[in-house]
Tab-separated table of C-alpha atoms in Angstrom:
chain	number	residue	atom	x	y	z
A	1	UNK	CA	23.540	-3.197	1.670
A	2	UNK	CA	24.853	-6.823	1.968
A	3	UNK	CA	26.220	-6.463	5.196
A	4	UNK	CA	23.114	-4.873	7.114
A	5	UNK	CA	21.678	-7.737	8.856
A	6	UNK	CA	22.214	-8.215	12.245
A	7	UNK	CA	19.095	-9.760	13.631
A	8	UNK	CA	18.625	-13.436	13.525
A	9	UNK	CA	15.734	-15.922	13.417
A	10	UNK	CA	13.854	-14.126	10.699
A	11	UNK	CA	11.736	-16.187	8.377
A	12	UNK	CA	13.105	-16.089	4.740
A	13	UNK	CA	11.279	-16.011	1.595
A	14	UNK	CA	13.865	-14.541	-0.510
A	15	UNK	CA	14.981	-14.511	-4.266
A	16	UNK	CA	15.394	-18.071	-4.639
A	17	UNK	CA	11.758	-19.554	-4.228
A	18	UNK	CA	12.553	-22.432	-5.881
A	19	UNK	CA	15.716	-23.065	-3.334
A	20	UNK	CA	18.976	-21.438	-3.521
A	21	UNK	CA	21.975	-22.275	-5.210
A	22	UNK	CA	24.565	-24.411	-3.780
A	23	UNK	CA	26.872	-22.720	-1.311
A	24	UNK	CA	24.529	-19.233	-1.210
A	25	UNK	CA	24.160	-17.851	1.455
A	26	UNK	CA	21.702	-14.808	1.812
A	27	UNK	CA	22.914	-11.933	3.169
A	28	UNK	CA	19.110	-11.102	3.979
A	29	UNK	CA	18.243	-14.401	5.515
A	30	UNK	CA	18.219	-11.974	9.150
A	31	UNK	CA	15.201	-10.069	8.407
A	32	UNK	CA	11.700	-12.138	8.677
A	33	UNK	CA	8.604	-11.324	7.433
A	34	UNK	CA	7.223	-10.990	11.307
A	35	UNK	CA	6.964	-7.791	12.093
A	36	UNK	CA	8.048	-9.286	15.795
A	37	UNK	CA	11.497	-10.440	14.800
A	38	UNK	CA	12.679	-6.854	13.596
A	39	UNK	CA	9.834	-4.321	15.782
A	40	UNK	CA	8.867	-2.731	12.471
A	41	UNK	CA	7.046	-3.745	9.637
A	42	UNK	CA	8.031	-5.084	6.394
A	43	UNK	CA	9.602	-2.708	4.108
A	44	UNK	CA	7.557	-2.741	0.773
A	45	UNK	CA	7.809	-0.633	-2.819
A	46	UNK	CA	6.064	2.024	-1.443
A	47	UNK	CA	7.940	2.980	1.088
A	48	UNK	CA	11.453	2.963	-1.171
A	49	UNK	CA	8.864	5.421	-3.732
A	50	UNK	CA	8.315	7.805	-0.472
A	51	UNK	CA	11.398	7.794	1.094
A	52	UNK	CA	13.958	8.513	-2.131
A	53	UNK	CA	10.988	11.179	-3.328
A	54	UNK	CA	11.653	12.722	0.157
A	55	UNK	CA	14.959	12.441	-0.614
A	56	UNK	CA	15.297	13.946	-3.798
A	57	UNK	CA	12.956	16.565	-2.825
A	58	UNK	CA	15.735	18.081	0.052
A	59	UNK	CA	18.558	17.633	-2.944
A	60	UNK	CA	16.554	19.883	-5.209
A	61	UNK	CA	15.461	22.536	-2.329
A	62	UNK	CA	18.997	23.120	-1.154
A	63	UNK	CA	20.699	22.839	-4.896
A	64	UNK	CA	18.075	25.805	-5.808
A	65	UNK	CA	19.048	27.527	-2.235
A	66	UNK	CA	22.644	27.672	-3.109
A	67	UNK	CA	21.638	28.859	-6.785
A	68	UNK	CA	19.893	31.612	-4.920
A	69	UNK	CA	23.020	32.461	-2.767
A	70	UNK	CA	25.062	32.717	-6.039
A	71	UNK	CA	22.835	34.766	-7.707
A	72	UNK	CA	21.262	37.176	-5.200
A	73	UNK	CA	23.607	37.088	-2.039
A	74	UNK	CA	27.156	36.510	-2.550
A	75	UNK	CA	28.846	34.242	-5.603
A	76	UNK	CA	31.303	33.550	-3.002
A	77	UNK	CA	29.395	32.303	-0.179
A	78	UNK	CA	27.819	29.717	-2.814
A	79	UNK	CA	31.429	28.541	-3.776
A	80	UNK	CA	32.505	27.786	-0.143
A	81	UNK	CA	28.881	25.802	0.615
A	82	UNK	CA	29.516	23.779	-2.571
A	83	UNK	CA	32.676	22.322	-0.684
A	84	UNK	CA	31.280	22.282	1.876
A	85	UNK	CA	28.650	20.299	0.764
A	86	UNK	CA	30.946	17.986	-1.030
A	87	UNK	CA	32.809	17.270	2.186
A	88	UNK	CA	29.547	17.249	4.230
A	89	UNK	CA	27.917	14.374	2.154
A	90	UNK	CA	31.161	11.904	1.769
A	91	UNK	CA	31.410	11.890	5.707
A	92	UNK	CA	27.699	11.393	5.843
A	93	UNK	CA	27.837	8.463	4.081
A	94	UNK	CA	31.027	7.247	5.904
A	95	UNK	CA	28.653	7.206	9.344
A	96	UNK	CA	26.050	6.019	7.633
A	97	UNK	CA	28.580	2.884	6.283
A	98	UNK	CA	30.734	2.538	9.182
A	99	UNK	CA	29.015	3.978	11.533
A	100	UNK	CA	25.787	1.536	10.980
A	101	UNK	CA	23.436	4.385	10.596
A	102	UNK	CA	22.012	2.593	7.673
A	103	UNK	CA	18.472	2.897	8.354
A	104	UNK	CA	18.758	6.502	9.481
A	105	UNK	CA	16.458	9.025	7.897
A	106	UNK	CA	18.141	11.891	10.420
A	107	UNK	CA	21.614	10.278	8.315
A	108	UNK	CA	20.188	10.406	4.702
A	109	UNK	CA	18.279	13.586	5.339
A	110	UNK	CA	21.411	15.699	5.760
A	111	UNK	CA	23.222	13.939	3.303
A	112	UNK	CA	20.661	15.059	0.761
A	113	UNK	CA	21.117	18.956	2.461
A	114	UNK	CA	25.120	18.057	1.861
A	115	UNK	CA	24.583	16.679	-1.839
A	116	UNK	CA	22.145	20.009	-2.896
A	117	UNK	CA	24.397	22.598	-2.238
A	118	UNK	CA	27.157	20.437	-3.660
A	119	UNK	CA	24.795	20.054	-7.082
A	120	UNK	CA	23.939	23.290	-6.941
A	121	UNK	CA	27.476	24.952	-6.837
A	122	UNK	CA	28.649	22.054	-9.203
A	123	UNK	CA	25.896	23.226	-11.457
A	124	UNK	CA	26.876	26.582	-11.649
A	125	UNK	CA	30.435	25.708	-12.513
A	126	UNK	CA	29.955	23.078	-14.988
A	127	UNK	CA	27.758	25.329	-16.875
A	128	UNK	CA	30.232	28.363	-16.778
A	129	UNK	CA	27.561	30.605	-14.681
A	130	UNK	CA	29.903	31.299	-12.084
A	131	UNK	CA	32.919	32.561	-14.588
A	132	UNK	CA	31.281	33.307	-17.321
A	133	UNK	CA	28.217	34.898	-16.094
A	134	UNK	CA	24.485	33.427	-16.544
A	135	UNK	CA	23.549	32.740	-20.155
A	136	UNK	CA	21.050	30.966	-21.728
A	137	UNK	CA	23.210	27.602	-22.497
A	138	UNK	CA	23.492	26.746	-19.004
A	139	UNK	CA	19.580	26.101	-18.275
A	140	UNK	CA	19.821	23.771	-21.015
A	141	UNK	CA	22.684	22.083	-20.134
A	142	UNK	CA	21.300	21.524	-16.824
A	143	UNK	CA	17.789	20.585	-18.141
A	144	UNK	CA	19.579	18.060	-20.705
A	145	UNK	CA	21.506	16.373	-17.209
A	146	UNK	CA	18.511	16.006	-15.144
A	147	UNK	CA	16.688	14.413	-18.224
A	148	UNK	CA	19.918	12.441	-19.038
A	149	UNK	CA	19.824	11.119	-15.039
A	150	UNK	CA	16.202	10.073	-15.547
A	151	UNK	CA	16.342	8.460	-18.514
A	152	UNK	CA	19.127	6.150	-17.489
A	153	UNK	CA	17.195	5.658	-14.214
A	154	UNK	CA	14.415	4.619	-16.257
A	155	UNK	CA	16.317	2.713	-18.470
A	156	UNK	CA	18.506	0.125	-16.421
A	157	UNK	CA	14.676	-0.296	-14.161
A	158	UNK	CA	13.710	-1.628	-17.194
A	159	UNK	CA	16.847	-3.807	-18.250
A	160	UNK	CA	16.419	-5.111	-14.420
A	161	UNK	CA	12.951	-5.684	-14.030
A	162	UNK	CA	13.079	-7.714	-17.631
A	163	UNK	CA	16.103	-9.483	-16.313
A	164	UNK	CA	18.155	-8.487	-19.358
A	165	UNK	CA	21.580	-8.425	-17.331
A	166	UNK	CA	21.472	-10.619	-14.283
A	167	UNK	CA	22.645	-9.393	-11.025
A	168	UNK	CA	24.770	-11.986	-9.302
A	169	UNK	CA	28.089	-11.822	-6.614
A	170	UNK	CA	30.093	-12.109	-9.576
A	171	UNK	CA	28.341	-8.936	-11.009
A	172	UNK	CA	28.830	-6.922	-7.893
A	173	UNK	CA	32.145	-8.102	-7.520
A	174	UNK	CA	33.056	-6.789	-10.962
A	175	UNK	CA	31.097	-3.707	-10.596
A	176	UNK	CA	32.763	-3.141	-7.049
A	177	UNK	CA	36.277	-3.724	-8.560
A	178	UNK	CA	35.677	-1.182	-11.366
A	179	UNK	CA	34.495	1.604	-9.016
A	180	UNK	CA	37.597	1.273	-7.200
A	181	UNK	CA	39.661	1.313	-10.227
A	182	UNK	CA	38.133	4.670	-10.926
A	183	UNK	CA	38.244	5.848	-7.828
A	184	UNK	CA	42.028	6.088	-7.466
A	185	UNK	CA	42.481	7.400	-11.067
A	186	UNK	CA	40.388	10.282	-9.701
A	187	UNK	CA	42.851	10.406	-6.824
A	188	UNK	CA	45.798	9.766	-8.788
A	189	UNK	CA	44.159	12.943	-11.443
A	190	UNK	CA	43.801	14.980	-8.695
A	191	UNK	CA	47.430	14.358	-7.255
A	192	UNK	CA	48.992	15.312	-10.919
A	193	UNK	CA	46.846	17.888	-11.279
A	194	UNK	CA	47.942	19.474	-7.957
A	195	UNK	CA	51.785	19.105	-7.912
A	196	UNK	CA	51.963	19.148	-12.244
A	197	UNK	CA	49.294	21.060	-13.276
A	198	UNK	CA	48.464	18.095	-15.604
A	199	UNK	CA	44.529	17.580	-15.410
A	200	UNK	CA	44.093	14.795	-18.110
A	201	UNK	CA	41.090	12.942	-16.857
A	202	UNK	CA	39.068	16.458	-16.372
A	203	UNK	CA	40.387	18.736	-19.240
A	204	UNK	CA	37.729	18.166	-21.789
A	205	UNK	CA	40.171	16.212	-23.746
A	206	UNK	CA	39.392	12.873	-25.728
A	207	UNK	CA	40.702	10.977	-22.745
A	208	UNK	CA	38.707	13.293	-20.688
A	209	UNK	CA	35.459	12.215	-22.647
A	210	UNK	CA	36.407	8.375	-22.366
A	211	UNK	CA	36.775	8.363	-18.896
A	212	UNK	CA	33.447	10.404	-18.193
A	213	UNK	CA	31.574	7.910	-20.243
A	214	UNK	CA	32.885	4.895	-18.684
A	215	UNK	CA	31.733	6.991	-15.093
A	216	UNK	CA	28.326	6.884	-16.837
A	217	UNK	CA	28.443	3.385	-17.471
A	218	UNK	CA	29.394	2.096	-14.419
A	219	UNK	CA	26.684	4.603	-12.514
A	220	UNK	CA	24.074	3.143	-15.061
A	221	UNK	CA	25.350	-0.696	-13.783
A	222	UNK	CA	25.066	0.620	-10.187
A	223	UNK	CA	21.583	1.363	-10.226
A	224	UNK	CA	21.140	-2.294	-11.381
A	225	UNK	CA	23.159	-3.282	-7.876
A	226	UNK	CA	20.737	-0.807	-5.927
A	227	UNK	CA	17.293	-2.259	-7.171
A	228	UNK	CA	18.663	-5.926	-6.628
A	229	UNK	CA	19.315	-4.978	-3.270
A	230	UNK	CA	16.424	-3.408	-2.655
A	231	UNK	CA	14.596	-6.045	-3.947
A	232	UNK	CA	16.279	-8.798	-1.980
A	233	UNK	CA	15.503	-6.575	1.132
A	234	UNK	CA	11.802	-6.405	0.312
A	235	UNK	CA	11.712	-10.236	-0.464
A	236	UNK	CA	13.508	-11.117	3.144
A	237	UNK	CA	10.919	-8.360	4.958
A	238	UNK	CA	13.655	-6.307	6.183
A	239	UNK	CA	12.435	-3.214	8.530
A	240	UNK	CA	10.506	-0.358	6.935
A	241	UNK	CA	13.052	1.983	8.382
A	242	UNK	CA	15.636	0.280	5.771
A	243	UNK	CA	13.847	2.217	3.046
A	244	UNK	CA	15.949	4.959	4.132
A	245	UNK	CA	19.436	3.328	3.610
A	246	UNK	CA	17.685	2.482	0.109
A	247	UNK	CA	16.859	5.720	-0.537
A	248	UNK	CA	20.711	6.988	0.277
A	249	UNK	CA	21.795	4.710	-1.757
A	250	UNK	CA	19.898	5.676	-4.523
A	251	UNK	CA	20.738	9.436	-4.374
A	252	UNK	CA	24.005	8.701	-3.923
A	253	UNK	CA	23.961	6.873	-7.516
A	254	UNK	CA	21.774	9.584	-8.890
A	255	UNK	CA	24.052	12.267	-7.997
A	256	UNK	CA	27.231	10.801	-9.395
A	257	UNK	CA	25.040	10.070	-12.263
A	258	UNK	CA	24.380	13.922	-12.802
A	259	UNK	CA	27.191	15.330	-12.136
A	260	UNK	CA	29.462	12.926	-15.043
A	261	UNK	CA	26.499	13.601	-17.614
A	262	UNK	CA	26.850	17.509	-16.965
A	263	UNK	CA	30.504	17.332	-16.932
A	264	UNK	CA	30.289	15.602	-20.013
A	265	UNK	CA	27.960	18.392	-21.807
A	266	UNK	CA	30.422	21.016	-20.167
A	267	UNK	CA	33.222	19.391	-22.203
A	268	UNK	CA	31.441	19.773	-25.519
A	269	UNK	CA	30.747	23.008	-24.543
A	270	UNK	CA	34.038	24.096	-24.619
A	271	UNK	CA	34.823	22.276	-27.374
C-alpha cells in the first residue's frame, strides 16, 4: 500500500493534523482530496465495507462450489482446483503488486475465485473430509475457523481504533521482517519435507503448534497494518477505485488467517 502513489499535486490532510513528525514523509501525500487531481472521487469507509463484502462474498461462492465438486462430482477434480487455486491467487497478487494493478477490481475479483476453491479444498483436507470421509467434526471445525477469523478481525479493529498498539514504520518494519522470517521456514519445511520426509513445522507436533500460533499472531498484527493503511488512504483522499486494492489486501489477511486457525484445530484433532 505504501508505494501506490503516483500522482502528484494532491492536497494532503493526512494523519498528522497537528503537523508531521520530523523527517516523515507521507507516502499518501499524492492523492488530494479534489476529485480533479486523481478523476475519481475520494475513497471513504463505505466503499472499503462494499468492496471487501463483494469480496468475501466470491471467496465463499467458489469455496462452497468446490465443496460441491468434492462431494457430488468428482473428489478428484476438487483436489486439482484447490492447487489450482492456490497457484491462481499467489500470481494474482504478484500482478496486482508488481504489475500495479492495485486498484483493479477485474485483479481482486479473480483472486477471490483463486482463494475459494483454494479454501474450499483446504477445508476439506484440514478437516479429514477428503480421507476420512464427511463426519460431523468437520462442520464444526470449520464453523469454529470462520468464527475464530472474525473474532480476531473484530478484535485487533478494536485494539486499532482505541490506539492500544500504535502503528508506526518501525511497526511495519518489524511486522514485514517477521513475515519474511516465516516465509522461508515454510520454504525451508517444505524443502525437508520433500527430499527427507521430515515435516516438522506441519506434523501436528508441539513445534508444529508453536509455529501455527505465532502465524496467528502475526496475521492478527497484519490486520492492524491493513486498517492503518486504509486509513491513511482515506485521510489523503486517494481514488475510490483504491478500495479495491484495500479490499485484496484484506482477504488476503483473512485467508491466511483461516487457514492457520483450521490447521491449528486439525492438529488437536489428531491429537
Amino acid at each position: 500500500m505504501n508505494s501506490l502513489t503516483t500522482a502528484k499535486g494532491g492536497i494532503q490532510t493526512g494523519a498528522y493534523p497537528s503537523g508531521a513528525p520530523q523527517g516523515y514523509q507521507d507516502p499518501y501525500s499524492g492523492y488530494g482530496r479534489a476529485p480533479a487531481a486523481t478523476g475519481d472521487r475520494p475513497m471513504t469507509v463505505d466503499d472499503i465495507v462494499a468492496k471487501t463484502g463483494m469480496t468475501l462474498g466470491v471467496i465463499v461462492v467458489f469455496a462452497l462450489l468446490n465443496f460441491g465438486i468434492y462431494m457430488f462430482v468428482n473428489p478428484g477434480l476438487a483436489l486439482i482446483l484447490t492447487v489450482v487455486g492456490a497457484i491462481g491467487g499467489l500470481i494474482t497478487v504478484l500482478v496486482a503488486t508488481f504489475g500495479k494493478k492495485y486498484g483493479s477490481a477485474a485483479v481482486t475479483l479473480i483472486y477471490a475465485a483463486f482463494e475459494g476453491l483454494f479454501v474450499g479444498g483446504i477445508s476439506l483436507l484440514f478437516t479429514g473430509i477428503t480421507f476420512e470421509g464427511v463426519n460431523a467434526d468437520a462442520g464444526v471445525m470449520i464453523g469454529q475457523a470462520v468464527l475464530g477469523t472474525l473474532g480476531v478481525f473484530l478484535g485487533m479493529l478494536f485494539v486499532y481504533k482505541t490506539g492500544a498498539v500504535k502503528v508506526t514504520p518501525k511497526f511495519n518494519r518489524i511486522l514485514t521482517g517477521a513475515i519474511v522470517g516465516v516465509l522461508v521456514l515454510v520454504v525451508g519445511n517444505l524443502l525437508l519435507a520433500m527430499f527427507t520426509g521430515m515435516n516438522p513445522l506441519r506434523d501436528g507436533g508441539m513445534l508444529a503448534i508453536v509455529f501455527s500460533l505465532v502465524c496467528i499472531g502475526l496475521a492478527a498484527m497484519s490486520f492492524l497494518s491493513d486498517f492503518d493503511a486504509a486509513d491513511k488512504m482515506i485521510r489523503a483522499g486517494a481514488p475510490s477505485k483504491m478500495a479495491w486494492g484495500v479490499a485484496l489486501g484484506l482477504a488476503v489477511t483473512l485467508v491466511w488467517l483461516y487457514t492457520e486457525i483450521l490447521r491449528l484445530l486439525s492438529y488437536f484433532r489428531s491429537n
